[in-house]
Amino acid sequence: MSYKVKIQAFEGPFDLLVYLIENAQMNIYDIEISSITGQYLDYISAMKEMNIAVATEFMVLASSLIEIKSKMILPRISQSGECVIDEDPRTELVTRLLEYKKYKKAAEILQQQEEVQFDIFEKPQEDISQYLETPDEYLSLDLKQFASAFSAFIQKRQRIEAVRRHYTRIKKDRATTESRIAYIAARLRQKAGRIFSFRELIPDAGNRYDTVVTFVSILEMAKERVIKIRQKKAYGDIEVEAGERLNEGDIRYEQ
């Protein structure tokens, strides 16, 4: 089994050991002690080659792994020559690893909470005794003065509402080219064979916007041969009649 060592910072020997176990996708309750010991020693050797100081605790854990490995390879023999089956030598290591993972997870949660707290700012308490010690002030008004003030308030409110009603302009939704095309097509279908003047096809002849929308619409319809248009003289009225494609499709007036 080939093993590539990638040097990175670890907080301690158990941090490195947990990383190796998880990276190898091993079951923590059934560690392949021979494989993981080899990887751990390779990592320490790589650290030494890169002149990285190896702490004593890393070496202590390495010794523990070698001891566990030897116990698993060489079974114990009793004085009578029988093989003695002791408790799994990995048990203590597994227990220590589980404890380490539990406390590391708790430390991560506390660190996250600390980062959250950094974004919380509290307003320092202020002295408001001067406001609490000041007695309440009461407005001295008799019933007639109160009624007069209330009446003035109502009259002012009524004047404001009257001004709003008088000067509020209801804005009419502007027609689109699509809706105007549908409107013109409907007029031509209702009175088949009739020739309309351009002005008759403008719903609001006094509105410049409606005039422009209608003009653009008849140009688009003439381009698609939905209508026919003609102007007998310069600046004369434009005449509109049904074209060869008026009844094609489903053109309806959209309200």
Tab-separated table of C-alpha atoms in Angstrom:
chain	number	residue	atom	x	y	z
A	1	MET	CA	0.000	0.000	0.000
A	2	SER	CA	1.614	3.264	-1.113
A	3	TYR	CA	1.332	6.231	1.234
A	4	LYS	CA	1.880	9.875	0.344
A	5	VAL	CA	2.782	12.206	3.188
A	6	LYS	CA	1.391	15.727	3.062
A	7	ILE	CA	2.777	17.940	5.807
A	8	GLN	CA	0.288	20.161	7.543
A	9	ALA	CA	-0.122	21.646	11.000
A	10	PHE	CA	-1.567	19.429	13.731
A	11	GLU	CA	-2.364	20.488	17.254
A	12	GLY	CA	-0.944	17.301	18.773
A	13	PRO	CA	-0.250	13.595	18.222
A	14	PHE	CA	-3.898	12.587	18.616
A	15	ASP	CA	-4.910	15.202	16.058
A	16	LEU	CA	-2.502	13.569	13.602
A	17	LEU	CA	-3.672	10.054	14.485
A	18	VAL	CA	-7.358	10.925	14.037
A	19	TYR	CA	-6.523	12.503	10.679
A	20	LEU	CA	-4.720	9.359	9.495
A	21	ILE	CA	-7.561	7.067	10.621
A	22	GLU	CA	-10.262	9.183	8.970
A	23	ASN	CA	-8.195	9.680	5.813
A	24	ALA	CA	-7.779	5.903	5.522
A	25	GLN	CA	-11.532	5.497	6.175
A	26	MET	CA	-10.903	3.067	9.024
A	27	ASN	CA	-13.396	2.133	11.701
A	28	ILE	CA	-12.125	3.712	14.899
A	29	TYR	CA	-13.239	0.601	16.825
A	30	ASP	CA	-11.255	-1.670	14.500
A	31	ILE	CA	-8.050	0.202	13.713
A	32	GLU	CA	-5.563	-1.523	11.400
A	33	ILE	CA	-2.795	-0.854	13.872
A	34	SER	CA	0.036	-2.091	11.637
A	35	SER	CA	-0.946	0.201	8.731
A	36	ILE	CA	-1.702	3.236	10.868
A	37	THR	CA	1.559	2.856	12.834
A	38	GLY	CA	3.549	2.829	9.589
A	39	GLN	CA	1.810	5.943	8.351
A	40	TYR	CA	2.329	7.730	11.673
A	41	LEU	CA	6.087	6.943	11.689
A	42	ASP	CA	6.396	8.025	8.036
A	43	TYR	CA	4.808	11.345	8.930
A	44	ILE	CA	7.222	11.926	11.816
A	45	SER	CA	10.172	11.024	9.568
A	46	ALA	CA	8.972	13.524	6.973
A	47	MET	CA	8.735	16.201	9.664
A	48	LYS	CA	12.306	15.540	10.720
A	49	GLU	CA	13.554	15.671	7.117
A	50	MET	CA	11.952	19.078	6.751
A	51	ASN	CA	13.683	20.252	9.959
A	52	ILE	CA	10.376	20.540	11.762
A	53	ALA	CA	10.770	20.120	15.502
A	54	VAL	CA	8.920	17.001	16.669
A	55	ALA	CA	7.486	17.374	20.171
A	56	THR	CA	8.071	14.704	22.781
A	57	GLU	CA	4.355	13.853	22.897
A	58	PHE	CA	4.499	12.764	19.245
A	59	MET	CA	7.310	10.342	20.088
A	60	VAL	CA	5.458	8.997	23.160
A	61	LEU	CA	2.421	8.154	21.040
A	62	ALA	CA	4.687	6.547	18.430
A	63	SER	CA	6.092	4.290	21.148
A	64	SER	CA	2.574	3.382	22.266
A	65	LEU	CA	1.587	2.458	18.720
A	66	ILE	CA	4.676	0.267	18.294
A	67	GLU	CA	3.910	-1.457	21.605
A	68	ILE	CA	0.299	-2.132	20.589
A	69	LYS	CA	1.484	-3.397	17.201
A	70	SER	CA	3.928	-5.817	18.856
A	71	LYS	CA	1.239	-7.133	21.213
A	72	MET	CA	-1.047	-7.859	18.282
A	73	ILE	CA	1.698	-9.572	16.246
A	74	LEU	CA	3.244	-11.630	19.063
A	75	PRO	CA	0.641	-13.436	21.183
A	76	ARG	CA	1.518	-13.982	24.836
A	77	ILE	CA	2.452	-17.494	25.918
A	78	SER	CA	1.899	-18.754	29.447
A	79	GLN	CA	4.484	-20.742	31.439
A	80	SER	CA	2.623	-23.924	30.520
A	81	GLY	CA	3.072	-23.092	26.830
A	82	GLU	CA	-0.559	-22.186	26.146
A	83	CYS	CA	-1.580	-19.074	24.190
A	84	VAL	CA	-3.113	-16.455	26.476
A	85	ILE	CA	-5.820	-14.248	24.978
A	86	ASP	CA	-5.817	-10.898	26.736
A	87	GLU	CA	-8.057	-7.894	26.206
A	88	ASP	CA	-7.683	-6.202	22.832
A	89	PRO	CA	-4.548	-4.016	23.191
A	90	ARG	CA	-6.230	-1.310	21.077
A	91	THR	CA	-9.019	-0.724	23.627
A	92	GLU	CA	-7.238	1.956	25.652
A	93	LEU	CA	-6.137	3.774	22.475
A	94	VAL	CA	-9.687	3.750	21.084
A	95	THR	CA	-11.038	5.142	24.377
A	96	ARG	CA	-8.485	7.972	24.357
A	97	LEU	CA	-9.245	8.748	20.697
A	98	LEU	CA	-12.999	8.940	21.347
A	99	GLU	CA	-12.412	11.267	24.295
A	100	TYR	CA	-10.123	13.428	22.183
A	101	LYS	CA	-12.715	13.699	19.360
A	102	LYS	CA	-15.451	14.587	21.860
A	103	TYR	CA	-13.462	17.423	23.436
A	104	LYS	CA	-12.223	18.647	20.050
A	105	LYS	CA	-15.819	18.885	18.829
A	106	ALA	CA	-16.777	20.796	21.978
A	107	ALA	CA	-13.836	23.167	21.416
A	108	GLU	CA	-14.982	23.821	17.843
A	109	ILE	CA	-18.491	24.663	19.054
A	110	LEU	CA	-17.082	27.058	21.656
A	111	GLN	CA	-14.900	28.700	19.004
A	112	GLN	CA	-17.920	29.187	16.746
A	113	GLN	CA	-19.832	30.761	19.617
A	114	GLU	CA	-16.872	33.047	20.291
A	115	GLU	CA	-16.854	34.186	16.653
A	116	VAL	CA	-20.584	34.871	16.838
A	117	GLN	CA	-20.118	36.905	20.007
A	118	PHE	CA	-17.521	39.066	18.265
A	119	ASP	CA	-20.314	40.377	16.000
A	120	ILE	CA	-22.603	41.260	18.922
A	121	PHE	CA	-22.280	44.726	20.388
A	122	GLU	CA	-24.019	45.840	23.535
A	123	LYS	CA	-24.970	49.375	24.402
A	124	PRO	CA	-23.571	50.394	27.801
A	125	GLN	CA	-26.101	51.198	30.467
A	126	GLU	CA	-26.890	54.896	30.835
A	127	ASP	CA	-27.936	56.898	33.834
A	128	ILE	CA	-31.597	57.839	33.353
A	129	SER	CA	-32.256	58.792	36.939
A	130	GLN	CA	-32.756	62.434	35.955
A	131	TYR	CA	-35.767	61.400	33.878
A	132	LEU	CA	-37.161	59.079	36.529
A	133	GLU	CA	-36.899	61.660	39.261
A	134	THR	CA	-38.720	64.351	37.241
A	135	PRO	CA	-42.447	64.349	38.105
A	136	ASP	CA	-44.986	64.010	35.308
A	137	GLU	CA	-46.238	67.264	33.837
A	138	TYR	CA	-49.950	67.623	33.158
A	139	LEU	CA	-51.433	70.009	30.609
A	140	SER	CA	-53.908	72.263	32.279
A	141	LEU	CA	-56.906	72.626	29.942
A	142	ASP	CA	-60.559	72.975	30.694
A	143	LEU	CA	-63.174	71.115	28.686
A	144	LYS	CA	-63.925	74.098	26.424
A	145	GLN	CA	-60.254	74.565	25.452
A	146	PHE	CA	-59.872	70.849	24.791
A	147	ALA	CA	-62.961	70.794	22.544
A	148	SER	CA	-61.674	73.829	20.643
A	149	ALA	CA	-58.257	72.225	20.035
A	150	PHE	CA	-59.857	68.987	18.867
A	151	SER	CA	-62.188	70.880	16.505
A	152	ALA	CA	-59.208	72.752	14.988
A	153	PHE	CA	-57.440	69.448	14.441
A	154	ILE	CA	-60.471	67.933	12.665
A	155	GLN	CA	-60.880	70.986	10.416
A	156	LYS	CA	-57.209	70.900	9.412
A	157	ARG	CA	-57.491	67.209	8.614
A	158	GLN	CA	-60.597	67.800	6.473
A	159	ARG	CA	-58.846	70.581	4.502
A	160	ILE	CA	-55.892	68.292	3.773
A	161	GLU	CA	-58.196	65.514	2.564
A	162	ALA	CA	-60.119	67.975	0.356
A	163	VAL	CA	-56.910	69.186	-1.270
A	164	ARG	CA	-55.818	65.628	-1.930
A	165	ARG	CA	-59.151	64.705	-3.528
A	166	HIS	CA	-59.119	67.823	-5.701
A	167	TYR	CA	-55.579	67.568	-6.985
A	168	THR	CA	-55.074	63.804	-7.137
A	169	ARG	CA	-54.912	62.667	-10.759
A	170	ILE	CA	-55.830	59.107	-11.535
A	171	LYS	CA	-53.186	57.751	-13.851
A	172	LYS	CA	-54.613	55.619	-16.613
A	173	ASP	CA	-52.716	52.473	-17.527
A	174	ARG	CA	-50.958	53.127	-20.818
A	175	ALA	CA	-51.854	50.899	-23.717
A	176	THR	CA	-49.267	48.636	-25.274
A	177	THR	CA	-48.688	48.029	-28.957
A	178	GLU	CA	-49.972	44.454	-28.579
A	179	SER	CA	-53.275	45.519	-27.008
A	180	ARG	CA	-53.760	48.292	-29.604
A	181	ILE	CA	-53.189	45.823	-32.483
A	182	ALA	CA	-55.791	43.509	-30.974
A	183	TYR	CA	-58.194	46.455	-30.578
A	184	ILE	CA	-57.799	47.564	-34.233
A	185	ALA	CA	-58.221	43.983	-35.491
A	186	ALA	CA	-61.419	43.620	-33.470
A	187	ARG	CA	-62.851	46.862	-34.939
A	188	LEU	CA	-62.106	45.711	-38.480
A	189	ARG	CA	-63.683	42.304	-37.880
A	190	GLN	CA	-66.822	43.782	-36.341
A	191	LYS	CA	-67.435	45.906	-39.435
A	192	ALA	CA	-66.063	43.801	-42.244
A	193	GLY	CA	-65.458	45.672	-45.495
A	194	ARG	CA	-65.546	49.116	-43.927
A	195	ILE	CA	-62.687	51.554	-44.443
A	196	PHE	CA	-61.686	53.333	-41.237
A	197	SER	CA	-59.864	56.593	-40.912
A	198	PHE	CA	-56.797	56.658	-38.696
A	199	ARG	CA	-58.516	58.948	-36.185
A	200	GLU	CA	-61.391	56.494	-35.708
A	201	LEU	CA	-58.954	53.883	-34.417
A	202	ILE	CA	-57.588	56.074	-31.597
A	203	PRO	CA	-59.633	55.426	-28.400
A	204	ASP	CA	-58.551	58.757	-26.922
A	205	ALA	CA	-57.848	61.099	-29.842
A	206	GLY	CA	-56.774	63.917	-27.520
A	207	ASN	CA	-54.034	61.819	-25.968
A	208	ARG	CA	-50.701	62.136	-27.774
A	209	TYR	CA	-49.461	58.833	-26.372
A	210	ASP	CA	-52.525	56.950	-27.700
A	211	THR	CA	-52.019	58.570	-31.109
A	212	VAL	CA	-48.393	57.412	-31.303
A	213	VAL	CA	-49.251	53.870	-30.124
A	214	THR	CA	-52.013	53.600	-32.738
A	215	PHE	CA	-49.720	54.855	-35.514
A	216	VAL	CA	-46.962	52.380	-34.610
A	217	SER	CA	-49.553	49.597	-34.384
A	218	ILE	CA	-50.976	50.143	-37.881
A	219	LEU	CA	-47.458	50.259	-39.330
A	220	GLU	CA	-46.690	46.886	-37.714
A	221	MET	CA	-50.009	45.428	-38.921
A	222	ALA	CA	-49.421	46.709	-42.460
A	223	LYS	CA	-45.954	45.154	-42.445
A	224	GLU	CA	-47.486	41.770	-41.551
A	225	ARG	CA	-50.267	42.280	-44.180
A	226	VAL	CA	-52.958	42.185	-41.499
A	227	ILE	CA	-54.314	45.526	-42.765
A	228	LYS	CA	-53.972	47.784	-45.818
A	229	ILE	CA	-53.265	51.486	-45.420
A	230	ARG	CA	-53.202	54.343	-47.908
A	231	GLN	CA	-52.919	58.117	-47.924
A	232	LYS	CA	-54.285	59.900	-50.942
A	233	LYS	CA	-52.355	63.131	-50.424
A	234	ALA	CA	-49.548	64.506	-48.275
A	235	TYR	CA	-50.695	65.231	-44.742
A	236	GLY	CA	-54.064	63.736	-45.623
A	237	ASP	CA	-55.985	61.293	-43.488
A	238	ILE	CA	-54.752	57.685	-43.412
A	239	GLU	CA	-57.329	55.100	-44.475
A	240	VAL	CA	-57.262	51.623	-42.960
A	241	GLU	CA	-59.016	48.468	-44.186
A	242	ALA	CA	-58.762	44.733	-43.608
A	243	GLY	CA	-55.788	42.906	-45.122
A	244	GLU	CA	-55.365	39.367	-46.377
A	245	ARG	CA	-54.061	38.063	-43.044
A	246	LEU	CA	-56.590	39.726	-40.737
A	247	ASN	CA	-58.348	36.493	-39.867
A	248	GLU	CA	-55.178	34.483	-39.329
A	249	GLY	CA	-54.121	33.693	-35.792
A	250	ASP	CA	-55.963	34.647	-32.665
A	251	ILE	CA	-55.750	38.433	-32.315
A	252	ARG	CA	-57.998	39.677	-29.559
A	253	TYR	CA	-58.427	42.986	-27.796
A	254	GLU	CA	-56.661	42.724	-24.395
A	255	GLN	CA	-58.310	44.878	-21.756
